[in-house]
CSV table of C-alpha atoms and ligand atoms in Angstrom, one decimal:
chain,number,residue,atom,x,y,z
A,1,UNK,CA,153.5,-117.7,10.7
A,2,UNK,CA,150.3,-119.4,10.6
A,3,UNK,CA,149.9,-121.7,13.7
A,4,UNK,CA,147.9,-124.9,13.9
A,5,UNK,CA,146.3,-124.1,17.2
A,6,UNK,CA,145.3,-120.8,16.6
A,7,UNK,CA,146.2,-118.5,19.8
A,8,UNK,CA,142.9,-116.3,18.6
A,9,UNK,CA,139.9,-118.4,18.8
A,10,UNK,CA,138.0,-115.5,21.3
A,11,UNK,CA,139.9,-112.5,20.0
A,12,UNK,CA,136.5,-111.0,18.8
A,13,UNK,CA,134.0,-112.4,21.9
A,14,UNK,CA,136.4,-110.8,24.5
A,15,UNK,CA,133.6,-108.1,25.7
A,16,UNK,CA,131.1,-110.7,25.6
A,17,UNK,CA,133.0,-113.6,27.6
A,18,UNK,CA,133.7,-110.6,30.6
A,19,UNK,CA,129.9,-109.6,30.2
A,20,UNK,CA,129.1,-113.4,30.9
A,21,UNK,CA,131.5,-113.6,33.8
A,22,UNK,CA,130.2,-110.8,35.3
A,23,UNK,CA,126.4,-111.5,34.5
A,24,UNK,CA,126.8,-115.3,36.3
A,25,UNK,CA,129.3,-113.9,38.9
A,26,UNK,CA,126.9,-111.2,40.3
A,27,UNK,CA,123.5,-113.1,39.9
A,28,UNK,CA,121.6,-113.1,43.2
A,29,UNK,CA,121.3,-116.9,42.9
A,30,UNK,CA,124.8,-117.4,42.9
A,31,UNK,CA,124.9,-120.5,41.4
A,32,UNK,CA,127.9,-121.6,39.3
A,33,UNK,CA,126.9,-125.3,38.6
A,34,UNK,CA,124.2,-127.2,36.8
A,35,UNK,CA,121.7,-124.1,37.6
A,36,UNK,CA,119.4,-122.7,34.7
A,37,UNK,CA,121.6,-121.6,32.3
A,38,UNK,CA,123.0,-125.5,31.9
A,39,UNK,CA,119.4,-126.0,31.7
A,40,UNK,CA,118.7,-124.0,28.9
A,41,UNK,CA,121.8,-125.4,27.1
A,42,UNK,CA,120.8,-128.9,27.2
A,43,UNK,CA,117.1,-127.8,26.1
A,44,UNK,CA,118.8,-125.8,23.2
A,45,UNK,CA,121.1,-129.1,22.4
A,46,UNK,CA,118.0,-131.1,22.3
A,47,UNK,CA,116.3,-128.8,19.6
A,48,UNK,CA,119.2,-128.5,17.6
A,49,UNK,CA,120.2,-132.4,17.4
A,50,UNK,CA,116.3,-133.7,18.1
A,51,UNK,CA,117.6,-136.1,20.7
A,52,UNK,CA,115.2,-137.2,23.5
A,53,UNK,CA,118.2,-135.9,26.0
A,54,UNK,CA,121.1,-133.9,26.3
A,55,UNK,CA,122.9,-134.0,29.5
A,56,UNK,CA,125.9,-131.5,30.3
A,57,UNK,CA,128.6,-132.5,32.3
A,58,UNK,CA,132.5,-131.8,32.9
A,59,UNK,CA,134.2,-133.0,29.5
A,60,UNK,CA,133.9,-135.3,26.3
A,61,UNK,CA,135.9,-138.6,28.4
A,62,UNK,CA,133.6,-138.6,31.0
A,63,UNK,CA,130.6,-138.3,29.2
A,64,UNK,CA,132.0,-142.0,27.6
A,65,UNK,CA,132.2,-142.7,31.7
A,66,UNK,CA,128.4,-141.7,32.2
A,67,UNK,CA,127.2,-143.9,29.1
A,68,UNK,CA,129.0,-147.2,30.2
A,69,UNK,CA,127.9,-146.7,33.6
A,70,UNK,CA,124.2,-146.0,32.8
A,71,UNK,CA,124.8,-149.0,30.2
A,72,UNK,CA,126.0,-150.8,33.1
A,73,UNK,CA,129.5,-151.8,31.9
A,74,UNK,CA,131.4,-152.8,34.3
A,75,UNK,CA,133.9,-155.4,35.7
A,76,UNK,CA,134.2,-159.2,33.4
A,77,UNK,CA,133.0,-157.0,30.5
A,78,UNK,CA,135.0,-156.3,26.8
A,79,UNK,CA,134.2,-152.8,25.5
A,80,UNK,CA,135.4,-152.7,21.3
A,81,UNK,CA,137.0,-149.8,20.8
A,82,UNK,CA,138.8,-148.8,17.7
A,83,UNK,CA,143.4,-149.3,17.6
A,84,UNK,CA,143.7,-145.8,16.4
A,85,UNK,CA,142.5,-143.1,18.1
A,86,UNK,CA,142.8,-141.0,21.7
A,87,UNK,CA,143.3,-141.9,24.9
A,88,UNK,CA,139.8,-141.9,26.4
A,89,UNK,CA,138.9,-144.6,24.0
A,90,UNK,CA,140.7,-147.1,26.2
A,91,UNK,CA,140.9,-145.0,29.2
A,92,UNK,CA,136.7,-144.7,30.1
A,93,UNK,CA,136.5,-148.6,29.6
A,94,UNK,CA,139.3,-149.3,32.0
A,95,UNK,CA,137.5,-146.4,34.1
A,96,UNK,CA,134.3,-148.8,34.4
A,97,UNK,CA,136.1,-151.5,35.5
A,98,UNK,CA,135.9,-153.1,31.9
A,99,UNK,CA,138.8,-154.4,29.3
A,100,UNK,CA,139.2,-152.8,25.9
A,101,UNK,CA,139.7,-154.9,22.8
A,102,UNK,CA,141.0,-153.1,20.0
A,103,UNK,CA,140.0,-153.2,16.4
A,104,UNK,CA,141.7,-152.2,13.5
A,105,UNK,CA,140.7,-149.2,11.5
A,106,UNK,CA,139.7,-148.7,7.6
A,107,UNK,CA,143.4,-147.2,6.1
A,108,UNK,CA,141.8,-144.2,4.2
A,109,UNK,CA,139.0,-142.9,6.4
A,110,UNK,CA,141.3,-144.0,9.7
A,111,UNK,CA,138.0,-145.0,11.3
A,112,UNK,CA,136.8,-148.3,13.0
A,113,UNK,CA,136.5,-151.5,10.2
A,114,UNK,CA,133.3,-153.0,11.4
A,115,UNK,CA,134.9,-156.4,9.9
A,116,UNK,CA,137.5,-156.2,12.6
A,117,UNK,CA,134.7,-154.7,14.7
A,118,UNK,CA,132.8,-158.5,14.5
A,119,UNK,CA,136.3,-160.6,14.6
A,120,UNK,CA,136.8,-158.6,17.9
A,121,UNK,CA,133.4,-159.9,19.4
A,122,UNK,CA,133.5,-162.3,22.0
A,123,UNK,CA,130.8,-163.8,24.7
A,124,UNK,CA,132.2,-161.2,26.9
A,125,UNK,CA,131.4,-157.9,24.9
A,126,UNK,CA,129.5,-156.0,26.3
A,127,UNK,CA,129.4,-152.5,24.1
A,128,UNK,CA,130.7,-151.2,20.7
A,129,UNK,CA,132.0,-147.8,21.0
A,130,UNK,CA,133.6,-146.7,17.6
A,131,UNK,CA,134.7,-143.2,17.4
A,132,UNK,CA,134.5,-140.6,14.5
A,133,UNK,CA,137.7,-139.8,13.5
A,134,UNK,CA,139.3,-136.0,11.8
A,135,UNK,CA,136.5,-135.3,9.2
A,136,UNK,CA,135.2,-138.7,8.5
A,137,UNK,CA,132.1,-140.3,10.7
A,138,UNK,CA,132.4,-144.3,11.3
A,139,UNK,CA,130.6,-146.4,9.5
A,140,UNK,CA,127.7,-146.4,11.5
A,141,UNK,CA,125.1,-148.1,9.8
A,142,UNK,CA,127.5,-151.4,9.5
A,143,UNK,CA,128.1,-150.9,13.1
A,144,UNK,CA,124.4,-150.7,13.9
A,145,UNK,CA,123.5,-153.5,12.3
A,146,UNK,CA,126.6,-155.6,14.5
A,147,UNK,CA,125.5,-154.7,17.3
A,148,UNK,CA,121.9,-155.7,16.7
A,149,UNK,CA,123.0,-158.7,15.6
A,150,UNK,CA,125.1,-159.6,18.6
A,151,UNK,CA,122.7,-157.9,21.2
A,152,UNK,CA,125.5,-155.8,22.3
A,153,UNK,CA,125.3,-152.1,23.5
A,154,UNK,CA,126.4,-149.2,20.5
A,155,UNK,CA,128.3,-146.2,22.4
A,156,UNK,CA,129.1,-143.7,19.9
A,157,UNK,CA,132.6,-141.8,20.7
A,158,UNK,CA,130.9,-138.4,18.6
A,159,UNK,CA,133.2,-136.5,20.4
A,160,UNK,CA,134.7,-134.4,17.3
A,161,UNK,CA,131.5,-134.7,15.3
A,162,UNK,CA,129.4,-132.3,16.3
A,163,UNK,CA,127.1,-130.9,13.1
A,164,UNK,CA,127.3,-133.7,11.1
A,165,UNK,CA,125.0,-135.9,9.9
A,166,UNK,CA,124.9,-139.2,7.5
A,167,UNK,CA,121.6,-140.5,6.2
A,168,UNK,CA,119.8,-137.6,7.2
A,169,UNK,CA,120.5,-138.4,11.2
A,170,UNK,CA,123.2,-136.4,13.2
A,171,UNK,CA,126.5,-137.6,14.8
A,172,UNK,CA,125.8,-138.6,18.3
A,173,UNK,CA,121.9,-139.8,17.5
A,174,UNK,CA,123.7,-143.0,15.9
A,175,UNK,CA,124.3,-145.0,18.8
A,176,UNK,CA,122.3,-145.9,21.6
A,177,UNK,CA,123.8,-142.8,23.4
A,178,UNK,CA,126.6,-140.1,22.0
A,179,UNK,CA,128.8,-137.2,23.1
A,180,UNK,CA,130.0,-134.2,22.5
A,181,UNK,CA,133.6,-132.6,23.8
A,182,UNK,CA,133.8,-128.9,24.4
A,183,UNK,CA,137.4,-128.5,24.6
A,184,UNK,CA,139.0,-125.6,23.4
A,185,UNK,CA,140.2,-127.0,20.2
A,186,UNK,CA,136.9,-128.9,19.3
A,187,UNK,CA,135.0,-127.7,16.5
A,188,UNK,CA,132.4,-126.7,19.7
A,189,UNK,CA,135.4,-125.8,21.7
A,190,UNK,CA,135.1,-123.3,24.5
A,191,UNK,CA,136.5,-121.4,26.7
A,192,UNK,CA,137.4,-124.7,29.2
A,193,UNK,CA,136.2,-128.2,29.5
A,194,UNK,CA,133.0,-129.5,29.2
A,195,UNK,CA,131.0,-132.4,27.5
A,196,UNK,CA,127.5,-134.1,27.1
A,197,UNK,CA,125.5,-136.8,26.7
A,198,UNK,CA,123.5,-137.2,23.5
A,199,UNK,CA,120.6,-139.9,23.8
A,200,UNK,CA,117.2,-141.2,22.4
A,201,UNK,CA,117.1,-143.8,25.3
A,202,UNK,CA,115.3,-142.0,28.1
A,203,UNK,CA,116.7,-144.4,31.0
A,204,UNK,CA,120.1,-143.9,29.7
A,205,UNK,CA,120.0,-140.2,30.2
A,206,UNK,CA,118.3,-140.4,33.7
A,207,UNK,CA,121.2,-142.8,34.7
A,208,UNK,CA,123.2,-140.4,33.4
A,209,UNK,CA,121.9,-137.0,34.9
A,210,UNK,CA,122.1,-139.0,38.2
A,211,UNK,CA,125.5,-140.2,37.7
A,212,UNK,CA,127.1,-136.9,36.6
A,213,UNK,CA,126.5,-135.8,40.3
A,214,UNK,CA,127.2,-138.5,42.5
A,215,UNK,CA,124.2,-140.1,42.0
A,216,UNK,CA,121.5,-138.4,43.0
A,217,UNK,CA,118.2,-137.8,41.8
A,218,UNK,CA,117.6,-134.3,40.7
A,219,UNK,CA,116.4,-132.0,43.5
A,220,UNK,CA,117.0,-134.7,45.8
A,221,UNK,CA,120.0,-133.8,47.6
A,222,UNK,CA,122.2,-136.4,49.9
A,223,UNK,CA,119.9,-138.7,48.5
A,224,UNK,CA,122.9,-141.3,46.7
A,225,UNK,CA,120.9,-143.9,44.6
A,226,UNK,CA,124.3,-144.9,42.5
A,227,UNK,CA,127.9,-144.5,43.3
A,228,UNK,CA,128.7,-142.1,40.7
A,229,UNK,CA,130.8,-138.7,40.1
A,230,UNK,CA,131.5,-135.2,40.4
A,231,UNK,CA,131.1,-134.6,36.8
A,232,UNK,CA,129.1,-131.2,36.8
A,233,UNK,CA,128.8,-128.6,34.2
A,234,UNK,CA,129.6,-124.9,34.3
A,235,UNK,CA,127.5,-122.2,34.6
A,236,UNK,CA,129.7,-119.7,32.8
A,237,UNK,CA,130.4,-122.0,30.1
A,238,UNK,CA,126.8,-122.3,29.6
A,239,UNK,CA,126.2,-119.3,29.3
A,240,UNK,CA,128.9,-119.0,26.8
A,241,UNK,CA,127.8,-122.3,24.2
A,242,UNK,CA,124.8,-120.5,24.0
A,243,UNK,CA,125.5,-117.5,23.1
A,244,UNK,CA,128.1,-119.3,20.7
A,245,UNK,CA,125.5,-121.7,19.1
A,246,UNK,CA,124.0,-120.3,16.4
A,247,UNK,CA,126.9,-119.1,14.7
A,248,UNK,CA,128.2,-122.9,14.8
A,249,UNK,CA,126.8,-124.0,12.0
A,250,UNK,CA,128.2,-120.9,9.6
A,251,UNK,CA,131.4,-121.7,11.1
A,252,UNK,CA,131.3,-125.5,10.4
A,253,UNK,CA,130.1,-124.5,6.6
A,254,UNK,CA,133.0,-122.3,6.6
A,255,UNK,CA,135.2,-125.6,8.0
A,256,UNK,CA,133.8,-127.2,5.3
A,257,UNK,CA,134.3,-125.2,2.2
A,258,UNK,CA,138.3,-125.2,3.2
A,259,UNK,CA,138.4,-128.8,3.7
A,260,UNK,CA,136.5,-128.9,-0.3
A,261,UNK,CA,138.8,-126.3,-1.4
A,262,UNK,CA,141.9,-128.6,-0.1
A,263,UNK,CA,140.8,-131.9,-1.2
A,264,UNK,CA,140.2,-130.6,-4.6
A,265,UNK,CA,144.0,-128.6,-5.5
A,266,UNK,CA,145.8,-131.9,-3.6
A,267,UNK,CA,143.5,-134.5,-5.8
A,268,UNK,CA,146.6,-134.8,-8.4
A,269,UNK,CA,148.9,-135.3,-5.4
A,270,UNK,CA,148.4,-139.1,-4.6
A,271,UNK,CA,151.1,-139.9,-7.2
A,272,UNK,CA,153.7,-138.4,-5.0
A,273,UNK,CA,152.4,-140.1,-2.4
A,274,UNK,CA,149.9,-137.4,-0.5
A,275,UNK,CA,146.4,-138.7,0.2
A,276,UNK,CA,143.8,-136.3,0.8
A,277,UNK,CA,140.6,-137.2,3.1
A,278,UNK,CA,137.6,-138.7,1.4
A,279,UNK,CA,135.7,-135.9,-0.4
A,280,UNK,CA,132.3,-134.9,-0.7
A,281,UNK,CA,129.5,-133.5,2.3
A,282,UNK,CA,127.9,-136.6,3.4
A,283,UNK,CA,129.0,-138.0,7.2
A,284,UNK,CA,131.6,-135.1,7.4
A,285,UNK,CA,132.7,-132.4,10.4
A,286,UNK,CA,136.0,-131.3,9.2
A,287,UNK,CA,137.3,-130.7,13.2
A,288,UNK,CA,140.7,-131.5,11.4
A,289,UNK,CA,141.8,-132.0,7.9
A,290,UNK,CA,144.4,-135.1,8.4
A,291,UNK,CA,146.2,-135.7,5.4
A,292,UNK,CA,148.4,-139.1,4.6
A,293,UNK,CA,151.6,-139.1,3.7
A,294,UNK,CA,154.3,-141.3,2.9
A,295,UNK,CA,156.7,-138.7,3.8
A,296,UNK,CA,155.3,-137.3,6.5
A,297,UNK,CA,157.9,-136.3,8.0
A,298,UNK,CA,159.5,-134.7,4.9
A,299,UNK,CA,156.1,-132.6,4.4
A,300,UNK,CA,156.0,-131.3,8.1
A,301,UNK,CA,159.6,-129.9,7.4
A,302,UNK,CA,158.3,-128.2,4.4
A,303,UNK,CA,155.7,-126.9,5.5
A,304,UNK,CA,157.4,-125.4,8.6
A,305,UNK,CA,159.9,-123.9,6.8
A,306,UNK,CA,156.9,-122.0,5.0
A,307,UNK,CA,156.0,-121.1,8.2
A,308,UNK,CA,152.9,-123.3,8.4
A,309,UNK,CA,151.8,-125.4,11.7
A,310,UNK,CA,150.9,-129.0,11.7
A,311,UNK,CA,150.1,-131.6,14.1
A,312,UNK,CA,151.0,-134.6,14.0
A,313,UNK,CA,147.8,-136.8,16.0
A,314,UNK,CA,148.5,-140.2,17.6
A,315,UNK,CA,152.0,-141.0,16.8
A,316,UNK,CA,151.2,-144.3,18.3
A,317,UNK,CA,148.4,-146.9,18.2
A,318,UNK,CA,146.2,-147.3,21.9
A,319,UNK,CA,147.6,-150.8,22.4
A,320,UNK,CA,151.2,-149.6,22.0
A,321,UNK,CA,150.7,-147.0,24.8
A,322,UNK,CA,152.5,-148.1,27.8
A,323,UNK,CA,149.1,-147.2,29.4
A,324,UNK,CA,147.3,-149.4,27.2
A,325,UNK,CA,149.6,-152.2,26.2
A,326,UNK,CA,148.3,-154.8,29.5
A,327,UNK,CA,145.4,-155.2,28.4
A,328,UNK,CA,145.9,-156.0,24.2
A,329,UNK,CA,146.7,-159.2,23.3
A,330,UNK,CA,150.0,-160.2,23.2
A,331,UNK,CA,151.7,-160.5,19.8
A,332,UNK,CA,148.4,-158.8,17.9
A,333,UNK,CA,148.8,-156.2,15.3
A,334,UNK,CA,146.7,-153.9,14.1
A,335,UNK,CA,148.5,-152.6,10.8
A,336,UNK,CA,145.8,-150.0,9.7
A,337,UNK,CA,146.4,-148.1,12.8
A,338,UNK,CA,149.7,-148.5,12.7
A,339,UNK,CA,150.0,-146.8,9.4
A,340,UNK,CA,147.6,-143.7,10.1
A,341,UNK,CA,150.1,-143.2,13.1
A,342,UNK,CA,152.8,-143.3,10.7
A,343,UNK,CA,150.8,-141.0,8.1
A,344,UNK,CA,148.7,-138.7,9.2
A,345,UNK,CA,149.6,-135.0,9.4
A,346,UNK,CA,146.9,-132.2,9.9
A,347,UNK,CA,146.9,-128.7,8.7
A,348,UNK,CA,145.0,-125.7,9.6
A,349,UNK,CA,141.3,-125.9,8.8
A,350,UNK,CA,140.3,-123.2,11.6
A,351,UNK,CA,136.9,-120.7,10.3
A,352,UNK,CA,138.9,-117.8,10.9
A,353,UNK,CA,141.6,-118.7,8.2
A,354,UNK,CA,141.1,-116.3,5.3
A,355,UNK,CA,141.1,-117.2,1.9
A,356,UNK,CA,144.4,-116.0,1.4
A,357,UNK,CA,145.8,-118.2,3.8
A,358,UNK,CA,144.1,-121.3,2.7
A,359,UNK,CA,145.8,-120.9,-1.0
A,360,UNK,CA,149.0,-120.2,0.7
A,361,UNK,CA,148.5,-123.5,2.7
A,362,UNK,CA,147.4,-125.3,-0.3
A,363,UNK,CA,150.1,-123.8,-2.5
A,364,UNK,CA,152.6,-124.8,0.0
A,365,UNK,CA,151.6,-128.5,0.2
A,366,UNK,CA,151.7,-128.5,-3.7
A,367,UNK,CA,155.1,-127.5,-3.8
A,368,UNK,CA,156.4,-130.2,-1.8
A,369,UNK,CA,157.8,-132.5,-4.4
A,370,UNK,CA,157.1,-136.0,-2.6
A,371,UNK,CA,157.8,-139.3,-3.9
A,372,UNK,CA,158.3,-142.7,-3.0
A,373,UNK,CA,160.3,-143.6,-0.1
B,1,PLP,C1,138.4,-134.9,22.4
B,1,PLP,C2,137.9,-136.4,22.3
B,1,PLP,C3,137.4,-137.0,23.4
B,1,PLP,C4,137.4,-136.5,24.8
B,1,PLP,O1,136.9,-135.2,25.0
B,1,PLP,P1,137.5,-134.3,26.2
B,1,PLP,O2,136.4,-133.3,26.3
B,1,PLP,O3,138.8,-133.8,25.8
B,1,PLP,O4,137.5,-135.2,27.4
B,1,PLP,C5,136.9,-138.3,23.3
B,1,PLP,N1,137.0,-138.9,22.1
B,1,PLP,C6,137.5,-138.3,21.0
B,1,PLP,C7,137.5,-139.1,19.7
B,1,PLP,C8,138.0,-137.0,21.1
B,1,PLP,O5,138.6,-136.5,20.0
């Protein structure tokens, strides 16, 4: 059996994850929270992405929260945020107090169409925020150039897109502030939760250093200069990213060179209706390899019965979540989205997949026979 979220990810750091523990628990400062180790973290993050700041805090959603409330976002205000896609898309606007508008999303790459990006623009947007999506960045330039044009804020949902980079510049520097998720199954994924705040927009990240603990300055404690949140970052895990960080871009490469490997052998397959993600290097982070399929359904059997795990992500669109639905516009569709929720299936890309295993996956997705509906 070869699972799609691998039960192994910290088999071989066991020792070093209990060394950690122990190191943090019996420190003489005894400090668990946003104490020097967080420190160095952000410092490291900041060398390895070149942004002006980095700010830890408790996970990828409310690092969205931090960079609408330092934007100021916030009550009368319409947030564009992509129809397909998770829930803390829609969920940190609402959060702020704002309404989400959704857009519809390019059918192959599943990410944001900055056409229906500027049909979604009204008097009352306040923000762009479109999110990478799999192993494809959105179409950031475009997107840059919208929001310059209609002097609206550009929040980049870089959540899953940790390592890569398009025109040179990474994910998360694209927008006036970024994030990064370290949830488990992340491509940065730890041992818990955790996030931060990418930014070249020194304000932005002082707002949101203040934010992430209830609003006070640094140093300045029960000194509360903004309403904001308990959304502190762990020592431990600290501790933990950066021991983990410089092997992240050998495992990334290694992400990588499956995703090549698959997109090449299931090339021929589009006739029986199987469409592989766009190839190539460029603007790519491979957290998951999402195929399409017209029987998606059909493949997920076939694969299970070769005892390979799938996922199926978003079997519905944000505006068609019962969460979601009262605040989309009545009698709207958003077909592109609607699709890719029908579509997509994702197989195992993990960096600890050996070669072996990769052919088998790839030889077991050739064998499905396919066709038209
Ligand atoms: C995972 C994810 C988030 C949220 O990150 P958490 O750390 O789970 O809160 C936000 N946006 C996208 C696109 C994600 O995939």
């Amino acid at each position: 059996m070869l699972p799609f979220f691998p039960p192994d990810l910290f088999d071989d750091e066991v020792e070093e994850l209990l060394d950690t523990v122990r190191r943090v628990a019996t420190a003489p400062a005894q400090r668990f929270i946003l104490g020097e180790r967080t420190a160095a973290f952000e410092r490291a993050l900041r060398e390895h992405t070149g942004a002006a700041d980095v700010v830890a805090c408790s996970s990828g959603t409310s690092a969205l929260v931090l960079v609408l409330r330092a934007m100021d976002v916030g009550p009368g205000d319409e947030v564009v945020v992509p129809a397909f896609g998770c829930a803390p898309l829609a969920a940190s606007v609402i959060a702020v107090g704002a309404t989400p508008v959704f857009a519809d999303v390019h059918p192959w790459t599943m990410t944001v169409e900055p056409y229906e990006v500027e049909q979604a623009i009204s008097g009352r947007t306040a923000a762009l925020m479109p999110a990478h999506m799999f192993s494809v960045m959105a179409d950031m330039p475009a997107l840059r150039q919208l929001a310059a044009r209609h002097d609206v804020r550009l929040v980049e949902d870089s959540a899953v897109a940790q390592g890569a980079v398009l025109d040179g510049l990474p994910a998360g520097r694209w927008g006036e502030a970024g994030v990064y998720s370290f949830v488990q199954v992340k491509a940065f994924g730890t041992v818990g939760e955790g996030g931060v705040v990418v930014t070249d927009d020194a304000e932005l990240g002082r707002l949101a250093r203040m934010l992430r603990n209830h609003g006070q300055p640094p140093g300045r404690r029960f000194e509360h200069h903004l309403v904001g949140y308990n959304s502190r970052f762990d020592e431990i895990l600290a501790d933990v990213q950066l021991r983990r960080l410089p092997g992240l871009a050998a495992r990334l490469e290694r992400r990588a060179a499956i995703a090549d490997y698959y997109t090449e052998r299931f090339a021929p397959l589009v006739e029986r209706g199987v469409q592989p993600p766009p190839p190539g290097r460029e603007g790519r982070c491979h957290y998951v390899y999402a195929l399409l399929v017209e029987q998606r359904d059909e493949l997920r059997v076939h694969l299970a019965e070769r005892g390979i795990g799938t996922h199926v992500y978003y079997p519905a669109t944000l505006p068609a979540q019962q969460a979601f639905a009262p605040y989309a516009k009545a009698g709207r569709h958003w077909p592109h989205a609607e699709l890719a929720c029908a579509r997509n299936l994702a197989i195992p890309v993990y960096p600890h997949l050996t070669d072996a295993q990769v052919e088998a996956v790839a030889d077991a997705v050739c064998s499905f026979p396919g066709g038209p509906r």
